[in-house]
């Protein structure tokens, strides 16, 4: 048995920025990579990334060793990134804390070797001492090598799919320490090497490798079918060896090492191998198989001028605390290789030790010819893993990843506009698929992070979660024959009467009395003059009826006094049309002023308009929307520094009326100037009429949520210009409403980025979002007694 103590054998003599000077004379440039999220890539994406890698690496200097190292570690989720203040935040924080997942880190090393011949004996002790005087002599060579590597990394980064950034000296030392400590945390340990396994601290290590051309089956490609998500009518893709990446779900490292040799030398070597095998092929069928494989490789190389011959090595190191666990992982990896038609090599004893020690970046030039396969660079790059965990943004709405159901923060507001120019969103889902549940989840988190909400709702879906914040919300519910309590004419002080306010009021009046006409500039100026005159002449109790009476009383000389030509303002017509909204007019109740609820509105952060009873009356709905617009202008519009969201739920029912779409389009135009967003919820995109107004709305909607739709997604794809991979993602949506972890899956597209996310919530959050059914009735019954929604939910969940 041999024993290595890292503190006695330091592999690194010096680190400058991201460059290691190793004790064996090698110089290593170190980078950490950020890869795309797993499941987010299409077949074409995999091809494009393969092409980017080939272009980036093919022209590196002869003798370069490229080592891509993907490290997968079992971790427990720490909820430190999740907010933890409110009742529902605390429930979410506790629910996910400690959940197991695999963390993936991707590293890329470029090694300039002391000897460019790269011909090593079978076993190399990586820890032998070498003269330290080597470093200075390599100065110019290192600079030119570093320049070539920088060009290569820049090319990869310009592909826009991946980003590789230089490692800092601290990160390099941390990685080295973790590697030689066998990823045991909290203590330094020895490496024990014996016949059965390599033991580092508490962990037993083993390895499987691809070390010869003969390991490969018929073909490799940049991607393959993902059987888990593929169905009869669509194909979902994954990287060729993704099954050895995140989805393996074990502690392991995938090392992919490329030796960029002299092309001609290895072509000659293959020729020589073929010559020898031709002589001996009569002596057994195995020789014929080998001859066929090598001849095939050579034919491919000769047929492709852009080919770049390399020698390569791939190994998977893995570890466990128990030896029997190690056997289980071995068979799991072998099964995965079998599916790829690859027969791995299983190193034992000295060989195993050699593979594990020399898979550290400073020593990855130590492999001998017996450990390397000869092939074309394009072939070898199919064995690169090109995706990683779901990525969390620094802040955002909590969803869950598709791999482990751990929380992922997605910044769907995007303050800096990196991904989206407009933060408006749309939710598409048929009845019963959970769109109100999803909307509750998004809006509740926005609200708790300080965003002001105005919800225009026809279904009563939001009052329950609002009741968790008793001081901060108001529900304005339309009831037949009763006013909403919004007085557009109300001002608390004469200073409120800024030009913008007069502009808003004049627009409001024109919408009421001249909704079918195109308003001229002259008419607009006239109404603003009359409004100003009204406020100057009337000191209090401003309201629509008061304004009407003021015009009626002064109709004889009003236009003369204000120097308005009768063509620009028809007093008779105005009084006739507006009589419907005052006195004993049919709709006068809408504008009755008992107590102006604007007082309540302006200091509330969550305002819900429930228009359930109004949805079939075109005239009332039209007026209500105008009143709501006036309320929005005095809340969300008022303070540009404050974030605000306007949500139209059950939007399709509102769209039956002509003027609603135009009214909503106005919000889309106006919201650009504000720090705000608009959300619409539809059962199907077909509910939006196919016209220019809808096209403008969809164009300004850059965050898309779609839940499962059994009728398909054809129209959604067509009208939102979704890609074929977006469609594959949509078709792969599967919900799970049984078992310990219930979740809904949804498609989320933010700008150009899309993926499938899950929504799993703790029972307290589930209870807060319920909108109907027996469970909801039970919670509301407790609430009626306690008048405290938090207590009601706690009592309900403690019984369930």
CSV table of C-alpha atoms in Angstrom, one decimal, residues 288-535:
chain,number,residue,atom,x,y,z
A,288,UNK,CA,-10.8,-8.4,-38.4
A,289,UNK,CA,-13.2,-6.3,-36.1
A,290,UNK,CA,-10.3,-4.1,-34.9
A,291,UNK,CA,-9.1,-3.7,-38.5
A,292,UNK,CA,-12.5,-2.6,-39.6
A,293,UNK,CA,-12.8,0.0,-36.9
A,294,UNK,CA,-9.4,1.5,-37.5
A,295,UNK,CA,-9.9,1.5,-41.3
A,296,UNK,CA,-13.2,3.3,-40.7
A,297,UNK,CA,-11.5,6.0,-38.6
A,298,UNK,CA,-8.8,6.5,-41.2
A,299,UNK,CA,-11.3,6.7,-44.0
A,300,UNK,CA,-13.2,9.4,-42.2
A,301,UNK,CA,-10.0,11.4,-41.5
A,302,UNK,CA,-8.9,11.1,-45.2
A,303,UNK,CA,-12.3,12.1,-46.5
A,304,UNK,CA,-12.5,15.3,-44.4
A,305,UNK,CA,-9.9,18.0,-45.1
A,306,UNK,CA,-10.8,19.9,-41.9
A,307,UNK,CA,-10.2,16.9,-39.7
A,308,UNK,CA,-7.8,17.3,-36.8
A,309,UNK,CA,-6.3,14.0,-35.5
A,310,UNK,CA,-6.0,13.9,-31.7
A,311,UNK,CA,-5.4,11.4,-29.0
A,312,UNK,CA,-8.0,11.4,-26.3
A,313,UNK,CA,-8.9,9.9,-23.0
A,314,UNK,CA,-12.2,10.0,-21.1
A,315,UNK,CA,-12.6,8.7,-17.6
A,316,UNK,CA,-15.3,8.9,-14.9
A,317,UNK,CA,-14.1,8.9,-11.3
A,318,UNK,CA,-16.7,8.2,-8.7
A,319,UNK,CA,-16.7,7.6,-4.9
A,320,UNK,CA,-18.8,6.5,-2.0
A,321,UNK,CA,-18.4,5.8,1.7
A,322,UNK,CA,-19.3,2.1,1.4
A,323,UNK,CA,-17.6,-0.3,-1.0
A,324,UNK,CA,-20.9,-2.0,-1.9
A,325,UNK,CA,-22.2,1.5,-2.9
A,326,UNK,CA,-19.2,1.8,-5.2
A,327,UNK,CA,-20.3,-1.5,-7.0
A,328,UNK,CA,-23.8,-0.1,-7.4
A,329,UNK,CA,-22.5,3.1,-9.1
A,330,UNK,CA,-20.1,1.0,-11.3
A,331,UNK,CA,-23.0,-1.0,-12.7
A,332,UNK,CA,-25.0,2.2,-13.2
A,333,UNK,CA,-22.3,3.8,-15.2
A,334,UNK,CA,-21.7,0.6,-17.2
A,335,UNK,CA,-25.4,0.5,-18.1
A,336,UNK,CA,-25.2,4.1,-19.3
A,337,UNK,CA,-22.2,3.3,-21.5
A,338,UNK,CA,-24.0,0.2,-22.9
A,339,UNK,CA,-26.8,2.4,-24.1
A,340,UNK,CA,-24.2,4.5,-26.0
A,341,UNK,CA,-22.8,1.3,-27.5
A,342,UNK,CA,-19.5,2.0,-25.7
A,343,UNK,CA,-17.5,-0.6,-23.8
A,344,UNK,CA,-15.6,1.1,-21.0
A,345,UNK,CA,-12.2,-0.1,-19.6
A,346,UNK,CA,-12.1,-0.9,-15.9
A,347,UNK,CA,-8.6,0.0,-14.5
A,348,UNK,CA,-7.4,-2.0,-11.4
A,349,UNK,CA,-4.6,-1.6,-8.9
A,350,UNK,CA,-1.7,0.6,-10.1
A,351,UNK,CA,-3.6,1.6,-13.2
A,352,UNK,CA,-6.6,2.9,-11.2
A,353,UNK,CA,-4.3,4.9,-9.0
A,354,UNK,CA,-2.6,6.3,-12.1
A,355,UNK,CA,-5.9,7.4,-13.6
A,356,UNK,CA,-7.2,9.1,-10.5
A,357,UNK,CA,-4.0,11.0,-9.7
A,358,UNK,CA,-3.3,12.0,-13.3
A,359,UNK,CA,-6.8,13.3,-13.8
A,360,UNK,CA,-5.8,16.4,-11.8
A,361,UNK,CA,-5.1,19.2,-14.3
A,362,UNK,CA,-1.4,19.6,-13.6
A,363,UNK,CA,-0.8,16.0,-14.4
A,364,UNK,CA,-3.2,15.3,-17.3
A,365,UNK,CA,-0.3,15.2,-19.8
A,366,UNK,CA,0.9,12.0,-18.1
A,367,UNK,CA,-1.2,9.5,-19.9
A,368,UNK,CA,0.6,7.0,-22.1
A,369,UNK,CA,-0.3,5.7,-25.6
A,370,UNK,CA,-2.0,2.7,-23.9
A,371,UNK,CA,-4.4,5.1,-22.1
A,372,UNK,CA,-5.4,7.1,-25.2
A,373,UNK,CA,-7.6,6.5,-28.2
A,374,UNK,CA,-6.7,8.0,-31.6
A,375,UNK,CA,-9.5,9.8,-33.5
A,376,UNK,CA,-10.7,13.0,-35.1
A,377,UNK,CA,-11.3,16.0,-32.9
A,378,UNK,CA,-14.9,16.2,-34.1
A,379,UNK,CA,-15.5,12.7,-32.9
A,380,UNK,CA,-14.0,13.3,-29.5
A,381,UNK,CA,-16.0,16.5,-28.9
A,382,UNK,CA,-19.2,14.5,-29.1
A,383,UNK,CA,-18.1,13.3,-25.6
A,384,UNK,CA,-18.2,16.8,-24.1
A,385,UNK,CA,-21.0,17.6,-21.6
A,386,UNK,CA,-22.5,20.9,-22.6
A,387,UNK,CA,-25.2,21.7,-20.0
A,388,UNK,CA,-25.5,22.2,-16.3
A,389,UNK,CA,-27.9,22.8,-13.4
A,390,UNK,CA,-30.8,25.3,-13.7
A,391,UNK,CA,-29.4,28.8,-13.0
A,392,UNK,CA,-30.8,31.0,-10.3
A,393,UNK,CA,-30.7,34.8,-10.8
A,394,UNK,CA,-29.7,37.0,-7.8
A,395,UNK,CA,-33.3,37.9,-7.2
A,396,UNK,CA,-36.6,36.9,-8.8
A,397,UNK,CA,-39.7,34.7,-8.5
A,398,UNK,CA,-39.2,31.3,-7.1
A,399,UNK,CA,-40.0,28.3,-9.4
A,400,UNK,CA,-38.4,24.8,-9.2
A,401,UNK,CA,-36.0,23.0,-11.5
A,402,UNK,CA,-37.0,19.9,-13.4
A,403,UNK,CA,-34.2,17.8,-12.0
A,404,UNK,CA,-34.5,17.9,-8.2
A,405,UNK,CA,-37.5,20.3,-7.6
A,406,UNK,CA,-35.1,22.7,-5.8
A,407,UNK,CA,-36.0,26.4,-5.9
A,408,UNK,CA,-34.7,28.4,-8.9
A,409,UNK,CA,-35.0,32.2,-8.8
A,410,UNK,CA,-35.9,33.7,-12.1
A,411,UNK,CA,-35.7,37.4,-12.7
A,412,UNK,CA,-38.8,38.1,-14.7
A,413,UNK,CA,-38.6,41.8,-14.0
A,414,UNK,CA,-35.1,42.3,-15.4
A,415,UNK,CA,-34.3,45.8,-14.1
A,416,UNK,CA,-31.2,46.1,-16.3
A,417,UNK,CA,-33.1,44.8,-19.4
A,418,UNK,CA,-30.4,42.2,-20.2
A,419,UNK,CA,-32.9,39.6,-21.5
A,420,UNK,CA,-36.1,41.6,-22.1
A,421,UNK,CA,-37.1,45.1,-23.2
A,422,UNK,CA,-40.6,44.8,-21.9
A,423,UNK,CA,-41.5,42.9,-18.7
A,424,UNK,CA,-45.2,42.4,-19.6
A,425,UNK,CA,-46.3,38.8,-19.2
A,426,UNK,CA,-49.0,36.4,-20.4
A,427,UNK,CA,-50.2,33.1,-18.8
A,428,UNK,CA,-51.9,30.6,-21.1
A,429,UNK,CA,-53.8,27.6,-19.7
A,430,UNK,CA,-57.1,25.9,-20.1
A,431,UNK,CA,-59.6,25.7,-17.2
A,432,UNK,CA,-58.5,23.4,-14.4
A,433,UNK,CA,-54.8,23.5,-15.2
A,434,UNK,CA,-53.9,25.9,-12.4
A,435,UNK,CA,-53.5,29.3,-14.1
A,436,UNK,CA,-54.9,31.2,-11.1
A,437,UNK,CA,-52.6,29.2,-8.8
A,438,UNK,CA,-49.6,30.2,-10.9
A,439,UNK,CA,-50.7,33.8,-11.1
A,440,UNK,CA,-51.2,33.9,-7.3
A,441,UNK,CA,-47.6,32.5,-6.9
A,442,UNK,CA,-46.1,35.1,-9.2
A,443,UNK,CA,-48.1,38.1,-7.8
A,444,UNK,CA,-47.7,37.1,-4.2
A,445,UNK,CA,-43.9,37.1,-4.5
A,446,UNK,CA,-43.9,40.4,-6.4
A,447,UNK,CA,-46.1,41.9,-3.7
A,448,UNK,CA,-43.9,40.7,-0.9
A,449,UNK,CA,-40.8,42.1,-2.6
A,450,UNK,CA,-42.4,45.6,-2.7
A,451,UNK,CA,-44.3,45.8,-6.0
A,452,UNK,CA,-47.7,47.5,-6.1
A,453,UNK,CA,-50.5,45.4,-7.7
A,454,UNK,CA,-53.8,46.3,-9.4
A,455,UNK,CA,-55.8,43.2,-10.3
A,456,UNK,CA,-58.8,43.4,-12.5
A,457,UNK,CA,-60.6,40.1,-11.9
A,458,UNK,CA,-63.8,38.5,-13.0
A,459,UNK,CA,-63.5,35.4,-10.9
A,460,UNK,CA,-62.6,36.2,-7.3
A,461,UNK,CA,-59.3,34.4,-7.4
A,462,UNK,CA,-57.1,36.7,-5.3
A,463,UNK,CA,-59.0,37.9,-2.3
A,464,UNK,CA,-57.8,34.9,-0.2
A,465,UNK,CA,-54.1,35.6,-0.5
A,466,UNK,CA,-54.8,39.3,-0.1
A,467,UNK,CA,-56.3,38.6,3.3
A,468,UNK,CA,-52.9,37.6,4.6
A,469,UNK,CA,-52.0,41.4,4.4
A,470,UNK,CA,-55.0,43.0,6.1
A,471,UNK,CA,-53.7,46.5,6.3
A,472,UNK,CA,-52.3,46.6,2.7
A,473,UNK,CA,-55.2,45.6,0.4
A,474,UNK,CA,-58.6,46.8,-0.7
A,475,UNK,CA,-61.1,44.9,-2.8
A,476,UNK,CA,-63.4,47.1,-4.9
A,477,UNK,CA,-66.3,44.8,-5.9
A,478,UNK,CA,-69.0,45.9,-8.4
A,479,UNK,CA,-72.5,45.1,-7.1
A,480,UNK,CA,-75.6,45.9,-9.1
A,481,UNK,CA,-76.9,49.4,-8.4
A,482,UNK,CA,-74.0,50.4,-6.2
A,483,UNK,CA,-71.1,52.7,-7.0
A,484,UNK,CA,-67.4,51.6,-6.9
A,485,UNK,CA,-66.5,54.6,-4.8
A,486,UNK,CA,-63.9,55.9,-7.3
A,487,UNK,CA,-64.3,59.6,-7.9
A,488,UNK,CA,-62.0,60.7,-10.9
A,489,UNK,CA,-62.6,64.4,-10.1
A,490,UNK,CA,-61.4,64.1,-6.5
A,491,UNK,CA,-58.3,66.2,-5.6
A,492,UNK,CA,-56.9,66.5,-2.1
A,493,UNK,CA,-55.1,69.8,-2.9
A,494,UNK,CA,-55.1,72.3,-5.7
A,495,UNK,CA,-51.5,71.3,-6.4
A,496,UNK,CA,-52.9,67.9,-7.6
A,497,UNK,CA,-54.2,69.7,-10.7
A,498,UNK,CA,-51.0,69.3,-12.7
A,499,UNK,CA,-51.3,69.4,-16.5
A,500,UNK,CA,-51.1,65.5,-16.6
A,501,UNK,CA,-54.1,65.3,-14.3
A,502,UNK,CA,-56.1,67.6,-16.5
A,503,UNK,CA,-55.0,65.6,-19.5
A,504,UNK,CA,-56.2,62.4,-17.9
A,505,UNK,CA,-59.5,63.9,-16.9
A,506,UNK,CA,-60.2,65.2,-20.4
A,507,UNK,CA,-59.4,61.8,-21.9
A,508,UNK,CA,-61.8,60.2,-19.3
A,509,UNK,CA,-64.6,62.6,-20.3
A,510,UNK,CA,-64.1,62.1,-24.0
A,511,UNK,CA,-64.3,58.4,-23.5
A,512,UNK,CA,-67.6,58.8,-21.7
A,513,UNK,CA,-69.4,61.3,-24.0
A,514,UNK,CA,-67.6,60.9,-27.4
A,515,UNK,CA,-66.3,57.3,-27.4
A,516,UNK,CA,-67.1,56.8,-31.1
A,517,UNK,CA,-65.5,60.0,-32.3
A,518,UNK,CA,-61.9,60.9,-33.1
A,519,UNK,CA,-61.0,63.7,-30.7
A,520,UNK,CA,-59.4,66.8,-32.3
A,521,UNK,CA,-56.8,68.9,-30.7
A,522,UNK,CA,-59.2,71.8,-30.6
A,523,UNK,CA,-61.8,69.8,-28.7
A,524,UNK,CA,-59.2,68.5,-26.2
A,525,UNK,CA,-58.0,72.1,-25.5
A,526,UNK,CA,-61.7,73.2,-25.0
A,527,UNK,CA,-62.4,70.5,-22.4
A,528,UNK,CA,-59.2,71.2,-20.5
A,529,UNK,CA,-60.1,74.9,-20.4
A,530,UNK,CA,-63.6,74.1,-19.0
A,531,UNK,CA,-62.2,71.7,-16.4
A,532,UNK,CA,-59.7,74.3,-15.2
A,533,UNK,CA,-62.5,76.9,-15.0
A,534,UNK,CA,-64.6,74.5,-13.0
A,535,UNK,CA,-61.8,73.8,-10.4
